[in-house]
Coordinates of C-alpha atoms in Angstrom, one line a residue:
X1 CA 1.7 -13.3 33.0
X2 CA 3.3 -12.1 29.6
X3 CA 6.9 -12.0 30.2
X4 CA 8.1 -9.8 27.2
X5 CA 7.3 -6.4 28.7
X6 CA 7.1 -3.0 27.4
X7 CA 9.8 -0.5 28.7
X8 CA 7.3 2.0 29.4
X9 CA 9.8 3.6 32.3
X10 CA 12.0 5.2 30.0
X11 CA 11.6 7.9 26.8
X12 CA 14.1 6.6 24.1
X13 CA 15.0 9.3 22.0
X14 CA 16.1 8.1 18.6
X15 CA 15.9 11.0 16.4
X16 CA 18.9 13.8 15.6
X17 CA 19.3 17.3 15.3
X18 CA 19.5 17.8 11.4
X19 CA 16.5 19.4 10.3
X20 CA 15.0 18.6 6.8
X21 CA 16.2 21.0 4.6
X22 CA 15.1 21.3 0.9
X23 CA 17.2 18.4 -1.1
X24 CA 18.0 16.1 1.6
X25 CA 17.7 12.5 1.8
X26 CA 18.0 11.7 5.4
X27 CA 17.1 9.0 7.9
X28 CA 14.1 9.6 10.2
X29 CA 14.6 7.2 12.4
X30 CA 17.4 4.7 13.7
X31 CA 17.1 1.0 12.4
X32 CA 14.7 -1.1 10.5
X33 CA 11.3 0.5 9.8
X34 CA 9.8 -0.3 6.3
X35 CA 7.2 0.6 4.8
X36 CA 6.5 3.9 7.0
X37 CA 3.4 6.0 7.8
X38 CA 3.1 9.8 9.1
X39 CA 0.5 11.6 10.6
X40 CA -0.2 15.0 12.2
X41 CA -2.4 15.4 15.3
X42 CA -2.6 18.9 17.0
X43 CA 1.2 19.6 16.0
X44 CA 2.4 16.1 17.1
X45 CA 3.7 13.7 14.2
X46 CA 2.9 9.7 14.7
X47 CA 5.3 7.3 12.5
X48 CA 5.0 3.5 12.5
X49 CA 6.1 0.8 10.1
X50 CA 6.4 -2.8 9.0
X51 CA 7.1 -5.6 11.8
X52 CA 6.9 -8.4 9.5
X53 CA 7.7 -11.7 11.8
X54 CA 8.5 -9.9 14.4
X55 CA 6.5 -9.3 17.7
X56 CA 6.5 -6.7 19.1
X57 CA 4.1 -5.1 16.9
X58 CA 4.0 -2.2 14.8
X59 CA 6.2 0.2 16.9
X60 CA 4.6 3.9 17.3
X61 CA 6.8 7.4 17.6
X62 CA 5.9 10.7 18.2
X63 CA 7.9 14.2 17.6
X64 CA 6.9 17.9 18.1
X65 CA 9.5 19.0 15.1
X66 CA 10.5 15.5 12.5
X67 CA 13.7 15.6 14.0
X68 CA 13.8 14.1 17.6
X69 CA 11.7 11.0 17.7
X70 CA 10.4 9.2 21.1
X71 CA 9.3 5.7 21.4
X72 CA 5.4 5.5 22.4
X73 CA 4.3 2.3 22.1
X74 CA 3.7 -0.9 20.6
X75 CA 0.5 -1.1 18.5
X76 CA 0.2 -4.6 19.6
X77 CA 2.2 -7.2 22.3
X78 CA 0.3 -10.2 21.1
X79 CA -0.3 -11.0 17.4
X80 CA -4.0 -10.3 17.0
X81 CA -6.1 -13.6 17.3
X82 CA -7.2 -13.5 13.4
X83 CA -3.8 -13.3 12.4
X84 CA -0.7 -15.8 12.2
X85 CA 2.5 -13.9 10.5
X86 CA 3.7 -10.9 8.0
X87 CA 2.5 -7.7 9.5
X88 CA 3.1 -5.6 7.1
X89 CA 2.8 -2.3 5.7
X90 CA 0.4 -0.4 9.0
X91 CA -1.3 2.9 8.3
X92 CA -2.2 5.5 10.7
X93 CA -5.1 7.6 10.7
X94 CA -6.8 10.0 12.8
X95 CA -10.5 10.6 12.7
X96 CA -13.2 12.6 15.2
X97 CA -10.8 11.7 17.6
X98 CA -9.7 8.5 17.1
X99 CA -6.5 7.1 16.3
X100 CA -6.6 4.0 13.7
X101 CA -4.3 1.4 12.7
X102 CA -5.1 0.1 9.0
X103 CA -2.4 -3.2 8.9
X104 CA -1.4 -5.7 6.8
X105 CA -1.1 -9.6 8.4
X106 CA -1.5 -13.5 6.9
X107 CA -4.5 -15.0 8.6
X108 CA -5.4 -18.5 9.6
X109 CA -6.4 -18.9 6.5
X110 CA -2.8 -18.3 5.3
X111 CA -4.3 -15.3 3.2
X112 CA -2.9 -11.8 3.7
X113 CA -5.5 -8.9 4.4
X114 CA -6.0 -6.2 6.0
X115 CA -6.8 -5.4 9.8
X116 CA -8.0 -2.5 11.6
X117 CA -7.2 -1.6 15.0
X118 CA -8.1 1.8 17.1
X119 CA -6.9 3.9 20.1
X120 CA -7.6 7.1 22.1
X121 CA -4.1 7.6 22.7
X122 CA -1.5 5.2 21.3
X123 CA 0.6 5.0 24.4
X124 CA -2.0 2.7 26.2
X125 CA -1.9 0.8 22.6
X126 CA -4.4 0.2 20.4
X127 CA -7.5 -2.6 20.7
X128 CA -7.8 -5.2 17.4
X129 CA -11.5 -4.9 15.3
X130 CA -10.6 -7.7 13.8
X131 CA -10.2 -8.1 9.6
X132 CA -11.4 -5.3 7.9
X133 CA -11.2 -6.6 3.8
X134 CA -9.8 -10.0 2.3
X135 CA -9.7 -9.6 -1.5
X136 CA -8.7 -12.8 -3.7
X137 CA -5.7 -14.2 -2.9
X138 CA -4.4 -10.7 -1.1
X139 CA -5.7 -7.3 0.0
X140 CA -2.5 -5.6 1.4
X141 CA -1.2 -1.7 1.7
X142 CA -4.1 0.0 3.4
X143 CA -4.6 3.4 2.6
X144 CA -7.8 6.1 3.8
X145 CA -8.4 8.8 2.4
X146 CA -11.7 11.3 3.5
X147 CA -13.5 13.1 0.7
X148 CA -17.0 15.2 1.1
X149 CA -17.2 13.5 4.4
X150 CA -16.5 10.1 3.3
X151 CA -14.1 7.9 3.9
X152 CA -12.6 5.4 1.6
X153 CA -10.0 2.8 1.6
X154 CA -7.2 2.0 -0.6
X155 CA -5.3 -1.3 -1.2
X156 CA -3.2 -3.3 -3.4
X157 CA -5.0 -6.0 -5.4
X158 CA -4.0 -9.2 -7.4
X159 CA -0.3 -9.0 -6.5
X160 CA -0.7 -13.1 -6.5
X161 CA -3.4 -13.4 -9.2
X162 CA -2.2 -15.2 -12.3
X163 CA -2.6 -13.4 -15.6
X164 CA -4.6 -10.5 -13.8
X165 CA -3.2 -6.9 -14.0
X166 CA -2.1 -5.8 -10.7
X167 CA -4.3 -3.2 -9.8
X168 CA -4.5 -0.2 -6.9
X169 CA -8.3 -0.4 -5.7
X170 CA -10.7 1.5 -3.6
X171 CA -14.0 1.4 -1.7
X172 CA -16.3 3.1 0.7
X173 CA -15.6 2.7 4.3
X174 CA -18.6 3.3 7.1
X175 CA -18.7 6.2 9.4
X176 CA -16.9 4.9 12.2
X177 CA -14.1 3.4 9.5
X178 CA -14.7 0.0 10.7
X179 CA -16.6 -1.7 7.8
X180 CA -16.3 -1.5 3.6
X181 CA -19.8 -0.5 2.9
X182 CA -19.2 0.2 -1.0
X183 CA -18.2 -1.6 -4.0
X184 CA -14.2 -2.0 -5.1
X185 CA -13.5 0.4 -8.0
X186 CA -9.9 1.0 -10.0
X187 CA -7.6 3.4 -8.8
X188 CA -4.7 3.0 -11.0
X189 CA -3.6 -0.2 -12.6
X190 CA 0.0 -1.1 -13.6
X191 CA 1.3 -1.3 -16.8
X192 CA 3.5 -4.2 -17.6
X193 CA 5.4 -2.5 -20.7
X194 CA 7.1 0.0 -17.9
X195 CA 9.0 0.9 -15.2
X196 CA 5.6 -0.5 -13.5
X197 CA 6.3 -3.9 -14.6
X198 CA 7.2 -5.7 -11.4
X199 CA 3.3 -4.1 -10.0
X200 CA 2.5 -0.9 -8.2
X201 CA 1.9 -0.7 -4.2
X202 CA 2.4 1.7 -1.3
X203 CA 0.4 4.2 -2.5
X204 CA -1.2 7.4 -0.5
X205 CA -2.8 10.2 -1.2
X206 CA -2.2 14.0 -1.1
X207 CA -4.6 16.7 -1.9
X208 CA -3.2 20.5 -3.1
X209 CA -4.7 22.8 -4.9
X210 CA -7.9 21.3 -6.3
X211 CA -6.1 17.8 -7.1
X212 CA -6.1 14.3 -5.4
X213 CA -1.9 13.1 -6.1
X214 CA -1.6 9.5 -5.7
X215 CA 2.4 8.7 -4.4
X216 CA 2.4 5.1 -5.2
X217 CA 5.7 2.5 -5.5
X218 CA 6.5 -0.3 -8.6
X219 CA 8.8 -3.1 -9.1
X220 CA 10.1 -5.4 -6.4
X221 CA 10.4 -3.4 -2.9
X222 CA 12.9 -6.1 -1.3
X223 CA 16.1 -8.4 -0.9
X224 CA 18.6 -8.5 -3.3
X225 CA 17.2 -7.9 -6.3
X226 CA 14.9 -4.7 -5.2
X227 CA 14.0 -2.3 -8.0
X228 CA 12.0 -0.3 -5.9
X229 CA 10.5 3.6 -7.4
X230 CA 8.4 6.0 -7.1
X231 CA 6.1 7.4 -9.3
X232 CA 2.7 10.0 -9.5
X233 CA -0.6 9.9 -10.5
X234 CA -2.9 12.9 -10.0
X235 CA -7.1 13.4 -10.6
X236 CA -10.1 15.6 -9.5
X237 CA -12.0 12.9 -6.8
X238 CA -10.6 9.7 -6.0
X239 CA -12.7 7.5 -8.3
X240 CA -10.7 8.9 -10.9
X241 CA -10.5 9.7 -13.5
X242 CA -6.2 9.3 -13.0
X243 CA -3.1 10.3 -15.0
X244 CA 0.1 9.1 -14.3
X245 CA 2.8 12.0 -14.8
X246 CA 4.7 11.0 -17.5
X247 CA 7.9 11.8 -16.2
X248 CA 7.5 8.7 -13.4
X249 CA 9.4 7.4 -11.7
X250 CA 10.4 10.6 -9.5
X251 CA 12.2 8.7 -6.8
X252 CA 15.0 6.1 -7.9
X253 CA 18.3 4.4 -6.2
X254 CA 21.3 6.2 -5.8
X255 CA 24.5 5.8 -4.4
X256 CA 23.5 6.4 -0.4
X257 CA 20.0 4.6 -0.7
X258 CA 18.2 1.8 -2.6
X259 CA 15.0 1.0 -3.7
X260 CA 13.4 3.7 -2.4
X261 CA 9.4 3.8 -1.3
X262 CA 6.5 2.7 -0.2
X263 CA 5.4 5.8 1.9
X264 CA 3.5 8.9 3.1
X265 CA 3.0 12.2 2.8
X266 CA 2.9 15.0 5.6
X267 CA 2.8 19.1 5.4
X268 CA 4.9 20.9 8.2
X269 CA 5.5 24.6 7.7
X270 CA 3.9 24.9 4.3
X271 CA 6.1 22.4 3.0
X272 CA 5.6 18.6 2.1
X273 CA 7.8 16.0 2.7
X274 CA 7.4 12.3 2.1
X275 CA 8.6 9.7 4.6
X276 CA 9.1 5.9 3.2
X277 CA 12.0 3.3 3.1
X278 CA 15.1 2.0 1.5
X279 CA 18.0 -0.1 1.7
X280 CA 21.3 1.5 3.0
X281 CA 24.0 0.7 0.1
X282 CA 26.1 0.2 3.2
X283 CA 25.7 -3.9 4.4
X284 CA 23.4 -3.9 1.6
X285 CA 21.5 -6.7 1.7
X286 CA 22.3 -7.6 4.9
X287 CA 20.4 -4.8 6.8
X288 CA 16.8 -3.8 6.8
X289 CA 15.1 -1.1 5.2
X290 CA 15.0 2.1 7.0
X291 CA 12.9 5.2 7.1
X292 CA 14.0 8.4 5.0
X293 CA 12.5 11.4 4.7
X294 CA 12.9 14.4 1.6
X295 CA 11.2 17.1 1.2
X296 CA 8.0 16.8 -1.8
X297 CA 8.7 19.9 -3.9
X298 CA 6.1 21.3 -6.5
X299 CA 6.5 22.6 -10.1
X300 CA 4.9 25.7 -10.2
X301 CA 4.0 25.2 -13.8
X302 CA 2.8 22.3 -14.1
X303 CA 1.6 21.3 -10.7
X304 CA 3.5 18.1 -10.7
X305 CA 5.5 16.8 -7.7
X306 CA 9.3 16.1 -7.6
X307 CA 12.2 15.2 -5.8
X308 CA 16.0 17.1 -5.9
X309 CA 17.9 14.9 -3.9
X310 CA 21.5 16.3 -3.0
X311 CA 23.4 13.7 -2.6
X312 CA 26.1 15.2 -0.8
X313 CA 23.7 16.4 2.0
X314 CA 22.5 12.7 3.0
X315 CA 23.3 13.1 6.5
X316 CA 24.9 10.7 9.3
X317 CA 23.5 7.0 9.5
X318 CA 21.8 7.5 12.7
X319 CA 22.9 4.4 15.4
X320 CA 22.8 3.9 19.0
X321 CA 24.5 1.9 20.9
X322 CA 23.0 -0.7 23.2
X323 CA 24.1 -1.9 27.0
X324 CA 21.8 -4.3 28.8
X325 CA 22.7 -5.2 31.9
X326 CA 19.1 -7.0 32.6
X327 CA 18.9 -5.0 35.6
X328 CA 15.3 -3.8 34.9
X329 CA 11.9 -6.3 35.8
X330 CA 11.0 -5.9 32.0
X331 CA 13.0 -6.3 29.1
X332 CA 14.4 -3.0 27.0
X333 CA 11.6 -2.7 23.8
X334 CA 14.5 -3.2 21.4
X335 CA 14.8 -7.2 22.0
X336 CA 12.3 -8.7 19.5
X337 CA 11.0 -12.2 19.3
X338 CA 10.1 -14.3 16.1
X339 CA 6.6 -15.1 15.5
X340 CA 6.6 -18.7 14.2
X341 CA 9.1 -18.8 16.7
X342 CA 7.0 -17.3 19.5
X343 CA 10.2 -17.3 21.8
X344 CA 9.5 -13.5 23.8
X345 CA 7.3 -15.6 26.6
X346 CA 10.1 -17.5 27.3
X347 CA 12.5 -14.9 28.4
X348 CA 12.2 -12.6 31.4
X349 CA 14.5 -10.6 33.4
X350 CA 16.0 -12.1 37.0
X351 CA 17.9 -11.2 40.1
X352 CA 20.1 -9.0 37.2
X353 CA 20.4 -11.7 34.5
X354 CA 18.4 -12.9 31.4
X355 CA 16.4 -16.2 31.5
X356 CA 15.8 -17.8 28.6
X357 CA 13.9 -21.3 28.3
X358 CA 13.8 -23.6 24.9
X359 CA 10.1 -25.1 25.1
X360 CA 8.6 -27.9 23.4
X361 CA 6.3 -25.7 21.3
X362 CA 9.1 -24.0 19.9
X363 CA 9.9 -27.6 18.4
X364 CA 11.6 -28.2 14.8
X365 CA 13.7 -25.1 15.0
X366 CA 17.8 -26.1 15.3
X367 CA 18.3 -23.7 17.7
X368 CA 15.3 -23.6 19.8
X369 CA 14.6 -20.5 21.1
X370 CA 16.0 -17.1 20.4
X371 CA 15.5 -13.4 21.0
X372 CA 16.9 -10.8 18.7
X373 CA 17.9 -7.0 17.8
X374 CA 17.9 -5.4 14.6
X375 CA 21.0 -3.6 14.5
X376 CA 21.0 -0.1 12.9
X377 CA 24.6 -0.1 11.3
X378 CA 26.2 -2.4 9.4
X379 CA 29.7 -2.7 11.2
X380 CA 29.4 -3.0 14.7
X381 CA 30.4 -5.1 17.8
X382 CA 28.5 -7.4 20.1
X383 CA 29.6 -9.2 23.0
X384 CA 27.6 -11.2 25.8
X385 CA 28.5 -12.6 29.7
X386 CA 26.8 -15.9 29.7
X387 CA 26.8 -18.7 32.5
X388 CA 27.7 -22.3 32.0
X389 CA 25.8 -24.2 35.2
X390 CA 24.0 -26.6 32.5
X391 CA 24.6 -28.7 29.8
X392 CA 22.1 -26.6 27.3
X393 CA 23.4 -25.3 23.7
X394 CA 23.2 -21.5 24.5
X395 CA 25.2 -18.5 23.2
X396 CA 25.2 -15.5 20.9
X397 CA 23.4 -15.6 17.4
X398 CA 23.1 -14.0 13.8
X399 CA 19.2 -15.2 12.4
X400 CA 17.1 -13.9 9.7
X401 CA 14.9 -17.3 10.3
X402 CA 14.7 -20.8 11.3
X403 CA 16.9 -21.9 8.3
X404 CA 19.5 -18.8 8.3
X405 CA 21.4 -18.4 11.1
X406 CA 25.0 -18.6 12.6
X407 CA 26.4 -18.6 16.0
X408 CA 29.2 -19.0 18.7
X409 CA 27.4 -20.6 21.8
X410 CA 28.4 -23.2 24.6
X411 CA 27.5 -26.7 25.2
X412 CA 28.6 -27.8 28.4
X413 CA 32.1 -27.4 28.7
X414 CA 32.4 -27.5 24.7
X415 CA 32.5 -24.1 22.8
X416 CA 30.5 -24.8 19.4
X417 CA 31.1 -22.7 16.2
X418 CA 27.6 -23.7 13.8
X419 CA 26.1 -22.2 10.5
X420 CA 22.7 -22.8 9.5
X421 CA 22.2 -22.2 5.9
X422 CA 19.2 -22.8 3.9
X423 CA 18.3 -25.3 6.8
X424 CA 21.3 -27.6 6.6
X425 CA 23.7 -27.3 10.1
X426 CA 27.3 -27.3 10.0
X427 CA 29.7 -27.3 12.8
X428 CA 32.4 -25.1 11.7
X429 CA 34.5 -25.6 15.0
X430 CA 34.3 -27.3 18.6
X431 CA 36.8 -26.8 21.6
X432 CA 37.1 -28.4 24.5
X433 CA 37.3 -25.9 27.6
X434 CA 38.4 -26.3 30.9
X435 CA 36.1 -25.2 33.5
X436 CA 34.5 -22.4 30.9
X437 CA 32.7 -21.0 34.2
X438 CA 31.5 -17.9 33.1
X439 CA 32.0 -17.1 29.5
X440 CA 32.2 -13.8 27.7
X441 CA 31.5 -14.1 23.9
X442 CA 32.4 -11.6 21.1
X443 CA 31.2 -10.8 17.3
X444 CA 32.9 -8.1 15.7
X445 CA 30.8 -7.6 12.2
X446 CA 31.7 -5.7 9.1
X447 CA 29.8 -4.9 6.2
X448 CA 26.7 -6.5 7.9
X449 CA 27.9 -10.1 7.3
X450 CA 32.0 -10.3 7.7
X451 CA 32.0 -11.8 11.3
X452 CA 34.7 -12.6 13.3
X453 CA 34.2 -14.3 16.6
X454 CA 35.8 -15.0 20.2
X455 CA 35.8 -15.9 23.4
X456 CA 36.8 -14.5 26.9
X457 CA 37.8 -16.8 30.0
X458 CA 38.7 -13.6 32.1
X459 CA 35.4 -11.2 31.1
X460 CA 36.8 -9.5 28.6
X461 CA 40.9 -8.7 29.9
X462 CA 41.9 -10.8 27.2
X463 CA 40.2 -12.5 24.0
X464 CA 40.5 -16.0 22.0
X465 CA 39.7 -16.1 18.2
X466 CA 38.1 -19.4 17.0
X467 CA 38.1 -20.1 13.3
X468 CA 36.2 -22.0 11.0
X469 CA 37.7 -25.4 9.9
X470 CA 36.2 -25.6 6.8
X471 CA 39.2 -22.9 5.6
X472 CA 40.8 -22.2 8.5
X473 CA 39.3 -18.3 8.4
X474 CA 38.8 -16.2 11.1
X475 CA 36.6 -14.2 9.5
X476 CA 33.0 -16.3 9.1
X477 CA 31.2 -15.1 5.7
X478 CA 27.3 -14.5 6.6
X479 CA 26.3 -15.0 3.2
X480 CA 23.0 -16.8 4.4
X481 CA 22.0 -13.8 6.3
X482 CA 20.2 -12.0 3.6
X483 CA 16.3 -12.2 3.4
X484 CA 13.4 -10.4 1.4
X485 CA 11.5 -9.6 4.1
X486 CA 13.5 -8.3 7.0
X487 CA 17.5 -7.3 7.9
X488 CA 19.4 -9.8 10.2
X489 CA 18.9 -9.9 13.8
X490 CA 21.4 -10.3 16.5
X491 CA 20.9 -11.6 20.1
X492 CA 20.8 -14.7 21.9
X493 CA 20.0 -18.3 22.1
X494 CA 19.0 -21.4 24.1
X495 CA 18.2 -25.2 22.8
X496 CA 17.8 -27.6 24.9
X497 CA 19.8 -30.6 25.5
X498 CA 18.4 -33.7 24.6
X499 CA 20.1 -36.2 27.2
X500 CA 20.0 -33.7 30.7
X501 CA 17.0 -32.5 29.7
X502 CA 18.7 -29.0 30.4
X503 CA 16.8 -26.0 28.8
X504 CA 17.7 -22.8 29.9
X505 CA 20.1 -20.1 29.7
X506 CA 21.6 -17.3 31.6
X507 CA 23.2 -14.0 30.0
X508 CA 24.8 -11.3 32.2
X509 CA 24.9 -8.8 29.7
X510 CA 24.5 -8.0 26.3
X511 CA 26.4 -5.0 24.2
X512 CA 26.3 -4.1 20.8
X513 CA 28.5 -0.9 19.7
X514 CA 28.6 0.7 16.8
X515 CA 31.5 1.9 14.4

């Protein structure tokens, strides 16, 4: 039996109560969500949005309004038996009654394409067709669009093909949307002498007034050195011909968000807005990209789109805090497991505590096995209650993967202070404890990376800081905690000891608030 459970019992609400007004730049939704997708179905929206290497996958959301949001569903629990990591970039689409996933993952083959999977109503989850396109050495950034009872998909081609153009393509797609039936034509291709230079992905499609506009993103969507825009492209039919407004990009950084795109259209009201990602400039690069939504405005006289971002109306950074007690017989949806890592099946929920076991196919990872949260603010708090019956390395953790990570854990009656950056292990600080019993730990984190930790004898009455020896700080910079792909995660760990044998953990509780 899976033990990394849905927690169907309970309706999170993660929305607010702003309402999009024209000029805003707001979040849609709390947390890491790149790469976002909207629909509309009988007055209900549907977002989803990247995983990457993180199961579960693809998380669904509905609202009546695009201001409160409730959690539906995973679109998967398992990886997909075609697929191995990066699950990217998912598209939703609803068609004679059918809801559709259209997803990016690596396969087997270590070659990223693009999946389909389908649903009657996402809240029972959706069931995997298998691979729907593998182009060259990538087909990723599904798009469908229907026209005169067709349907056709869009993707991003050649984004790893030496000395060929990267290139938006498209092709027919059969009835049922399960199979390309036609042959790949040119959408739009990107030009390396401007603000297209780093390629062009992300695109959809809207159609007003007798034109086909094709929102697409260019440059580098992620990490540190994101350049991330938005430009426009508009034609008659899909197959083009296509002009590129001239005035690209319309969406750029500012001082609240960066590297703003890769999203999609929806019309509520008579008005479009356009819901995609970027990086807050708070913790930047330390957290992940989150949704945004602003409204898509029109010039009246030249029938171009555009964006008037206030920045003074941004709105709050949505966050919610987080108290586990492990009190359920599933595990609260926001604790996430790493693919390569495959650690969710070895964590359940007992008697009021977490269980989590370091297993030998979780092999070659320093800390064995882990299960994290991505946290939706960059300064926040996290503390844990864990048990020290065993002699396994277990305690509370910062990971963006296998090589970058940092933590505060115990070790029989040793408390260990360890970085992992760039896959080299350092022991910044051991203490010797005296009957540790049971142990409260505590991370207090600024800026997304600034991390101070202690320790508790007395669960929580009274707190211990331990410093690193390297410089005798008590504040432990993070700086391996930045990654392309993903923001950091926060959570918990377990590896097993190597003489006893011992391999499992036990956590009381877990806590994160936010400031």
């Amino acid at each position: 039996m899976k033990e990394l459970i849905f927690l169907g019992c309970c309706a999170l609400l993660l929305g607010c109560n702003q309402k999009p007004v024209p000029g805003t730049q707001r979040q849609l939704l709390a947390g890491e969500l790149p790469d976002p997708s909207i629909i509309e179905v009988n007055g209900t929206y549907y977002v989803t949005g990247s995983s990457n290497d993180w199961g579960p996958f693809f998380p669904i959301y509905k609202s009546e309004d695009l201001k409160t949001w409730t959690f539906v569903n995973y679109t998967f629990m398992e990886r997909p038996s075609w697929t191995m990591s990066s699950y990217w970039a998912p598209e939703l689409f609803y068609h004679e009654g059918t809801f559709y996933n259209y997803y990016t993952a690596r396969s087997k083959s270590g070659t990223s394409a693009i999946g389909v999977a389908v649903s009657e109503d996402p809240k029972n989850g959706f069931i995997d067709k298998g691979m729907l396109l593998e182009w060259g050495d990538e087909a990723i950034d599904a798009f469908v669009h229907e026209e005169d009872g067709r349907l056709y998909l869009t993707w991003k081609a050649y984004g790893l093909t030496r000395d060929k153009p990267i290139q938006i393509l498209g092709a027919r797609l059969s009835a049922d949307g399960l199979k390309v039936e036609g042959e790949a034509f040119e959408v739009v291709t990107a030009e390396a002498d401007s603000w297209e230079r780093g390629g062009i992905e992300g695109q959809c499609i809207v159609e007003r007034n007798g034109f086909l506009y094709l929102i697409y993103s260019g440059n580098a969507c992620c990490g540190k050195n994101c350049d991330y825009q938005v430009g426009v492209a508009r034609s008659k039919s899909i197959k083009g011909p296509w002009e590129k407004f001239e005035g690209n990009p319309i969406l750029v950084s500012n001082a609240n968000w960066k590297c703003p795109g890769h999203g999609t259209a929806v019309e509520s009201d008579n008005k479009w807005y356009y819901v995609y990602h970027g990086y807050s400039t708070k913790g930047f690069p330390y957290m992940g990209r989150s949704s945004l939504i602003s409204e898509l405005k029109w010039d009246d006289d030249t029938a171009w789109p555009f964006f008037d971002i206030d920045q003074g109306a941004v709105g709050e950074a949505l966050k919610y805090d987080i108290h586990d007690q492990f009190d359920s017989n599933m595990l609260g949806r926001w604790w996430l497991y790493n693919v390569p890592n495959n650690s969710s099946h070895h964590a359940k929920t007992t008697d009021g505590k977490l269980l989590l076991t370091d297993v030998p196919e979780d092999g070659g990872k320093q800390i064995g096995s882990m299960i994290g949260i991505a946290p939706d603010y960059a300064d926040f708090t996290v503390t844990t209650l864990l048990n020290s019956e065993n002699d396994a390395f277990k305690g509370l953790l910062f990971y963006v993967t296998g090589d970058n990570s940092l933590g505060l854990g115990l070790k029989g009656n040793e408390l260990i202070l360890w970085k992992i950056d760039d896959g080299v292990y350092t022991e910044l600080n051991r203490l010797r404890l005296e009957n540790p019993g049971k142990l409260k730990l505590k991370a207090d984190v600024e800026e997304g990376h600034q991390i101070t930790f202690q320790y508790s004898h007395d669960t929580g009455k009274s707190w211990s800081k331990i410093t690193s020896k390297q410089d005798s700080s008590e504040v432990i910079e993070g700086d391996n905690l930045a990654w392309w792909s993903w923001g950091q995660r926060v959570g918990l760990f377990v590896n097993a000891d190597s003489v006893s044998g011992d391999n499992t953990a036990l956590f009381e509780d877990f806590h994160l608030e936010y400031r």
